[in-house]
Tab-separated table of C-alpha atoms in Angstrom:
chain	number	residue	atom	x	y	z
A	1	UNK	CA	-26.641	-60.793	-19.061
A	2	UNK	CA	-27.732	-60.587	-15.449
A	3	UNK	CA	-30.877	-58.716	-14.517
A	4	UNK	CA	-30.789	-55.521	-12.516
A	5	UNK	CA	-34.066	-53.698	-12.355
A	6	UNK	CA	-33.508	-49.985	-12.528
A	7	UNK	CA	-36.662	-47.927	-12.268
A	8	UNK	CA	-35.953	-44.517	-13.727
A	9	UNK	CA	-38.461	-41.781	-13.073
A	10	UNK	CA	-38.588	-39.104	-15.734
A	11	UNK	CA	-40.232	-35.795	-14.988
A	12	UNK	CA	-41.036	-34.353	-18.391
A	13	UNK	CA	-41.961	-30.974	-17.001
A	14	UNK	CA	-38.512	-30.628	-15.457
A	15	UNK	CA	-36.548	-32.516	-18.084
A	16	UNK	CA	-34.574	-34.369	-15.376
A	17	UNK	CA	-34.460	-37.886	-14.006
A	18	UNK	CA	-33.451	-39.831	-10.909
A	19	UNK	CA	-32.228	-43.416	-10.753
A	20	UNK	CA	-34.168	-45.678	-8.434
A	21	UNK	CA	-33.092	-49.271	-7.783
A	22	UNK	CA	-35.562	-51.974	-6.831
A	23	UNK	CA	-35.549	-55.761	-6.864
A	24	UNK	CA	-35.062	-58.321	-8.113
A	25	UNK	CA	-31.462	-57.338	-8.764
A	26	UNK	CA	-28.273	-59.300	-9.422
A	27	UNK	CA	-24.568	-58.526	-9.549
A	28	UNK	CA	-22.525	-59.227	-12.670
A	29	UNK	CA	-21.511	-62.586	-11.182
A	30	UNK	CA	-25.118	-63.538	-10.484
A	31	UNK	CA	-25.324	-62.850	-6.759
A	32	UNK	CA	-28.838	-61.871	-5.634
A	33	UNK	CA	-28.962	-58.368	-4.164
A	34	UNK	CA	-31.196	-58.083	-1.104
A	35	UNK	CA	-33.224	-54.968	-1.903
A	36	UNK	CA	-35.853	-56.103	0.654
A	37	UNK	CA	-38.826	-54.985	-1.394
A	38	UNK	CA	-37.654	-51.385	-1.101
A	39	UNK	CA	-36.826	-48.749	-3.676
A	40	UNK	CA	-33.389	-47.171	-3.231
A	41	UNK	CA	-32.636	-43.661	-4.462
A	42	UNK	CA	-29.277	-43.044	-6.135
A	43	UNK	CA	-26.754	-41.548	-3.710
A	44	UNK	CA	-26.023	-38.892	-6.328
A	45	UNK	CA	-29.433	-37.390	-5.613
A	46	UNK	CA	-28.303	-36.272	-2.137
A	47	UNK	CA	-24.561	-35.960	-2.677
A	48	UNK	CA	-23.078	-32.953	-0.900
A	49	UNK	CA	-26.134	-32.208	1.250
A	50	UNK	CA	-25.303	-31.576	4.885
A	51	UNK	CA	-26.977	-33.641	7.593
A	52	UNK	CA	-28.875	-30.603	8.811
A	53	UNK	CA	-30.103	-29.826	5.296
A	54	UNK	CA	-31.179	-33.407	4.613
A	55	UNK	CA	-33.107	-33.693	7.858
A	56	UNK	CA	-34.800	-30.363	7.194
A	57	UNK	CA	-35.685	-31.480	3.656
A	58	UNK	CA	-37.402	-34.643	4.836
A	59	UNK	CA	-39.334	-32.825	7.551
A	60	UNK	CA	-40.574	-30.003	5.303
A	61	UNK	CA	-44.305	-30.158	4.567
A	62	UNK	CA	-43.750	-28.702	1.109
A	63	UNK	CA	-41.187	-31.377	0.210
A	64	UNK	CA	-37.694	-30.913	-1.174
A	65	UNK	CA	-35.597	-30.904	-4.348
A	66	UNK	CA	-32.773	-33.356	-5.060
A	67	UNK	CA	-29.548	-32.779	-6.997
A	68	UNK	CA	-31.239	-33.763	-10.266
A	69	UNK	CA	-33.851	-31.040	-9.778
A	70	UNK	CA	-36.655	-33.486	-8.945
A	71	UNK	CA	-39.279	-32.296	-6.476
A	72	UNK	CA	-40.195	-34.876	-3.833
A	73	UNK	CA	-43.124	-34.772	-1.430
A	74	UNK	CA	-42.967	-34.803	2.353
A	75	UNK	CA	-43.301	-38.597	2.668
A	76	UNK	CA	-41.823	-39.768	-0.642
A	77	UNK	CA	-38.542	-40.931	0.918
A	78	UNK	CA	-37.078	-41.745	4.331
A	79	UNK	CA	-33.560	-42.413	5.578
A	80	UNK	CA	-32.839	-46.156	5.602
A	81	UNK	CA	-32.435	-47.918	8.935
A	82	UNK	CA	-29.232	-49.592	10.030
A	83	UNK	CA	-30.746	-53.056	9.532
A	84	UNK	CA	-31.897	-52.251	5.975
A	85	UNK	CA	-28.468	-51.007	4.897
A	86	UNK	CA	-26.662	-53.875	6.617
A	87	UNK	CA	-28.897	-56.390	4.826
A	88	UNK	CA	-28.162	-54.781	1.463
A	89	UNK	CA	-24.414	-54.625	2.096
A	90	UNK	CA	-24.258	-58.186	3.438
A	91	UNK	CA	-25.749	-59.461	0.184
A	92	UNK	CA	-23.043	-57.572	-1.758
A	93	UNK	CA	-20.099	-58.492	0.476
A	94	UNK	CA	-17.654	-61.113	-0.833
A	95	UNK	CA	-17.844	-63.106	2.404
A	96	UNK	CA	-14.138	-63.629	3.098
A	97	UNK	CA	-12.498	-60.306	3.962
A	98	UNK	CA	-13.191	-56.977	5.629
A	99	UNK	CA	-11.006	-54.704	3.564
A	100	UNK	CA	-9.640	-54.698	0.052
A	101	UNK	CA	-10.066	-58.041	-1.740
A	102	UNK	CA	-10.911	-59.463	-5.144
A	103	UNK	CA	-13.995	-61.119	-3.563
A	104	UNK	CA	-15.411	-57.691	-2.762
A	105	UNK	CA	-15.090	-56.377	-6.311
A	106	UNK	CA	-18.365	-57.834	-7.631
A	107	UNK	CA	-20.449	-56.297	-4.844
A	108	UNK	CA	-18.757	-52.908	-4.815
A	109	UNK	CA	-19.119	-52.738	-8.594
A	110	UNK	CA	-22.874	-53.305	-8.301
A	111	UNK	CA	-23.095	-50.670	-5.585
A	112	UNK	CA	-21.179	-48.136	-7.660
A	113	UNK	CA	-22.979	-48.952	-10.924
A	114	UNK	CA	-26.444	-48.718	-9.398
A	115	UNK	CA	-26.314	-46.477	-6.322
A	116	UNK	CA	-23.113	-44.532	-7.087
A	117	UNK	CA	-20.143	-44.051	-4.770
A	118	UNK	CA	-19.883	-40.291	-4.710
A	119	UNK	CA	-16.440	-39.667	-3.216
A	120	UNK	CA	-13.107	-39.472	-5.018
A	121	UNK	CA	-13.896	-39.753	-8.693
A	122	UNK	CA	-10.562	-40.731	-10.242
A	123	UNK	CA	-9.757	-42.684	-13.357
A	124	UNK	CA	-8.694	-45.745	-11.389
A	125	UNK	CA	-11.022	-45.864	-8.390
A	126	UNK	CA	-14.110	-44.653	-6.613
A	127	UNK	CA	-14.780	-44.246	-2.900
A	128	UNK	CA	-17.818	-42.976	-1.059
A	129	UNK	CA	-19.456	-42.465	2.324
A	130	UNK	CA	-23.179	-42.913	2.877
A	131	UNK	CA	-25.341	-41.953	5.823
A	132	UNK	CA	-28.278	-43.835	7.352
A	133	UNK	CA	-29.589	-45.265	10.656
A	134	UNK	CA	-30.799	-42.190	12.548
A	135	UNK	CA	-30.193	-42.716	16.286
A	136	UNK	CA	-28.606	-46.141	15.713
A	137	UNK	CA	-24.890	-45.310	15.999
A	138	UNK	CA	-22.840	-43.209	18.372
A	139	UNK	CA	-20.479	-43.395	21.322
A	140	UNK	CA	-23.276	-43.225	23.895
A	141	UNK	CA	-26.695	-44.835	24.171
A	142	UNK	CA	-28.890	-44.066	21.193
A	143	UNK	CA	-31.586	-41.500	21.763
A	144	UNK	CA	-35.235	-41.792	20.828
A	145	UNK	CA	-35.617	-41.303	17.083
A	146	UNK	CA	-37.141	-37.847	17.489
A	147	UNK	CA	-34.292	-36.759	19.770
A	148	UNK	CA	-31.418	-38.474	17.980
A	149	UNK	CA	-28.201	-36.507	17.537
A	150	UNK	CA	-26.222	-39.078	15.521
A	151	UNK	CA	-26.673	-41.530	12.673
A	152	UNK	CA	-24.586	-44.254	11.016
A	153	UNK	CA	-22.016	-43.674	8.279
A	154	UNK	CA	-20.907	-46.460	5.951
A	155	UNK	CA	-18.268	-46.561	3.245
A	156	UNK	CA	-17.118	-48.608	0.274
A	157	UNK	CA	-14.292	-48.487	-2.254
A	158	UNK	CA	-13.694	-49.947	-5.713
A	159	UNK	CA	-10.567	-50.040	-7.852
A	160	UNK	CA	-10.811	-50.193	-11.632
A	161	UNK	CA	-7.175	-51.217	-12.007
A	162	UNK	CA	-5.013	-53.890	-10.407
A	163	UNK	CA	-3.127	-52.774	-7.307
A	164	UNK	CA	0.616	-53.287	-7.162
A	165	UNK	CA	0.966	-53.839	-3.413
A	166	UNK	CA	-0.321	-56.360	-0.896
A	167	UNK	CA	-3.152	-54.976	1.227
A	168	UNK	CA	-3.844	-55.912	4.849
A	169	UNK	CA	-7.311	-56.227	6.383
A	170	UNK	CA	-9.446	-58.565	8.487
A	171	UNK	CA	-9.872	-62.141	7.274
A	172	UNK	CA	-13.104	-63.875	8.302
A	173	UNK	CA	-12.265	-67.401	9.447
A	174	UNK	CA	-14.528	-70.434	8.999
A	175	UNK	CA	-15.450	-70.354	12.700
A	176	UNK	CA	-16.595	-66.728	12.462
A	177	UNK	CA	-13.575	-65.151	14.142
A	178	UNK	CA	-11.412	-62.451	12.593
A	179	UNK	CA	-7.687	-62.480	12.000
A	180	UNK	CA	-5.444	-59.775	10.623
A	181	UNK	CA	-3.744	-60.668	7.378
A	182	UNK	CA	-3.260	-59.983	3.687
A	183	UNK	CA	-6.671	-59.705	2.031
A	184	UNK	CA	-5.330	-58.669	-1.380
A	185	UNK	CA	-2.213	-59.982	-3.098
A	186	UNK	CA	-0.397	-57.526	-5.335
A	187	UNK	CA	-1.507	-57.633	-8.979
A	188	UNK	CA	-4.086	-60.357	-8.293
A	189	UNK	CA	-6.975	-58.621	-10.076
A	190	UNK	CA	-9.637	-55.975	-9.650
A	191	UNK	CA	-10.723	-55.374	-6.069
A	192	UNK	CA	-13.168	-53.587	-3.821
A	193	UNK	CA	-13.476	-52.928	-0.125
A	194	UNK	CA	-16.252	-53.286	2.446
A	195	UNK	CA	-15.386	-52.802	6.120
A	196	UNK	CA	-16.942	-53.613	9.473
A	197	UNK	CA	-17.118	-50.014	10.632
A	198	UNK	CA	-18.391	-49.140	7.154
A	199	UNK	CA	-21.570	-51.175	7.502
A	200	UNK	CA	-20.768	-54.892	7.070
A	201	UNK	CA	-22.335	-56.965	9.835
A	202	UNK	CA	-20.125	-59.924	8.906
A	203	UNK	CA	-21.526	-62.454	11.403
A	204	UNK	CA	-25.134	-61.213	11.283
A	205	UNK	CA	-25.266	-60.725	15.051
A	206	UNK	CA	-28.262	-58.421	15.004
A	207	UNK	CA	-28.767	-58.528	18.743
A	208	UNK	CA	-25.365	-56.928	19.301
A	209	UNK	CA	-24.324	-53.456	18.168
A	210	UNK	CA	-21.278	-53.830	15.960
A	211	UNK	CA	-18.658	-51.155	15.491
A	212	UNK	CA	-19.863	-48.529	13.101
A	213	UNK	CA	-18.814	-44.969	12.363
A	214	UNK	CA	-21.308	-42.197	12.967
A	215	UNK	CA	-22.094	-38.607	12.008
A	216	UNK	CA	-23.779	-35.659	13.682
A	217	UNK	CA	-27.317	-34.947	12.507
A	218	UNK	CA	-26.907	-31.246	13.259
A	219	UNK	CA	-23.788	-30.941	11.096
A	220	UNK	CA	-24.442	-28.049	8.742
A	221	UNK	CA	-21.432	-28.610	6.484
A	222	UNK	CA	-21.927	-30.690	3.349
A	223	UNK	CA	-19.242	-32.811	1.707
A	224	UNK	CA	-18.848	-33.931	-1.902
A	225	UNK	CA	-17.836	-37.385	-0.637
A	226	UNK	CA	-21.013	-37.991	1.373
A	227	UNK	CA	-24.601	-38.870	0.530
A	228	UNK	CA	-27.711	-40.283	2.214
A	229	UNK	CA	-29.305	-43.691	1.761
A	230	UNK	CA	-32.961	-42.985	1.055
A	231	UNK	CA	-35.578	-45.700	0.626
A	232	UNK	CA	-39.317	-46.081	0.230
A	233	UNK	CA	-41.944	-48.756	-0.324
A	234	UNK	CA	-42.282	-50.262	3.151
A	235	UNK	CA	-42.346	-49.178	6.778
A	236	UNK	CA	-38.962	-48.844	8.471
A	237	UNK	CA	-37.474	-52.221	9.381
A	238	UNK	CA	-35.266	-52.230	12.487
A	239	UNK	CA	-34.630	-55.977	12.323
A	240	UNK	CA	-36.294	-56.752	15.632
A	241	UNK	CA	-34.442	-54.026	17.531
A	242	UNK	CA	-37.311	-51.594	17.384
A	243	UNK	CA	-37.092	-47.852	16.944
A	244	UNK	CA	-34.017	-46.357	18.666
A	245	UNK	CA	-34.549	-45.821	22.367
A	246	UNK	CA	-31.814	-47.016	24.715
A	247	UNK	CA	-29.708	-49.286	22.542
A	248	UNK	CA	-26.047	-49.329	23.456
A	249	UNK	CA	-23.621	-48.569	20.644
A	250	UNK	CA	-19.845	-48.996	20.694
A	251	UNK	CA	-19.158	-47.087	17.485
A	252	UNK	CA	-15.594	-46.469	16.391
A	253	UNK	CA	-14.778	-43.144	14.784
A	254	UNK	CA	-11.140	-44.007	14.149
A	255	UNK	CA	-11.772	-46.905	11.790
A	256	UNK	CA	-13.245	-44.901	8.941
A	257	UNK	CA	-10.570	-42.246	9.239
A	258	UNK	CA	-7.796	-44.845	8.999
A	259	UNK	CA	-9.562	-46.595	6.144
A	260	UNK	CA	-9.871	-43.322	4.243
A	261	UNK	CA	-6.271	-42.263	4.801
A	262	UNK	CA	-4.896	-45.649	3.736
A	263	UNK	CA	-6.972	-45.736	0.564
A	264	UNK	CA	-6.134	-42.207	-0.494
A	265	UNK	CA	-2.480	-42.851	0.340
A	266	UNK	CA	-2.547	-45.926	-1.842
A	267	UNK	CA	-4.096	-43.952	-4.687
A	268	UNK	CA	-1.459	-41.248	-4.335
A	269	UNK	CA	1.349	-43.818	-4.497
A	270	UNK	CA	-0.159	-45.390	-7.605
A	271	UNK	CA	-0.537	-42.012	-9.244
A	272	UNK	CA	3.085	-41.087	-8.516
A	273	UNK	CA	4.295	-44.435	-9.813
A	274	UNK	CA	2.459	-43.907	-13.093
A	275	UNK	CA	4.014	-40.470	-13.659
């Protein structure tokens, strides 16, 4: 049985608890998860909170309350940086495909088991979007952290049943290039999906801003599919980039939308076929 350290804080006075993940941690297949010495709060704790609400919570001197009813202080948690999330996701990624593949199942299962994908909760699958990287994604140059208007939005998907159709995505070649092709063969096993615009920095080019979807910090509308990646334990790590100032981003909004539509369409087809 592989080790995954789950620190669970129990507040007896409130009778509630929150799941906190910290290292060392391993997937079911024994892959080391790069938690970077940080503690990671379950995405369920912030599920459905709007960007505006989350930012206000973290800036409130009196602290804030999560979805479990836990009261957190002003500096208990912070939103993870782009580098921190990319490092975590890279350690979970299967290493061969950007899209649905059997290689991505192990990592997406760990993510869902420990941090919780909070989107479509169906019998056969789970999908979720998670927000992080304040000021580090957007169509224009990133603003200073204090003046940022956008952040990064990642996504992941896991299927708990075999899929009856071939799935197309990006194949990572041995020389580091990408080619479009079939990443999942029909009925080949359980699968999960990590994508480039969903947070996978597949070639670890940290000096170049990769495509990544973004969200508006001032958005006051919450969604049941979205959560925030909150961490604590060390100062923010920007991976040598430094705090957002004038870093150019070439984020793609269309990628996540297409990814979402294709996945939900696939689920709908499977559901119809089973009826």
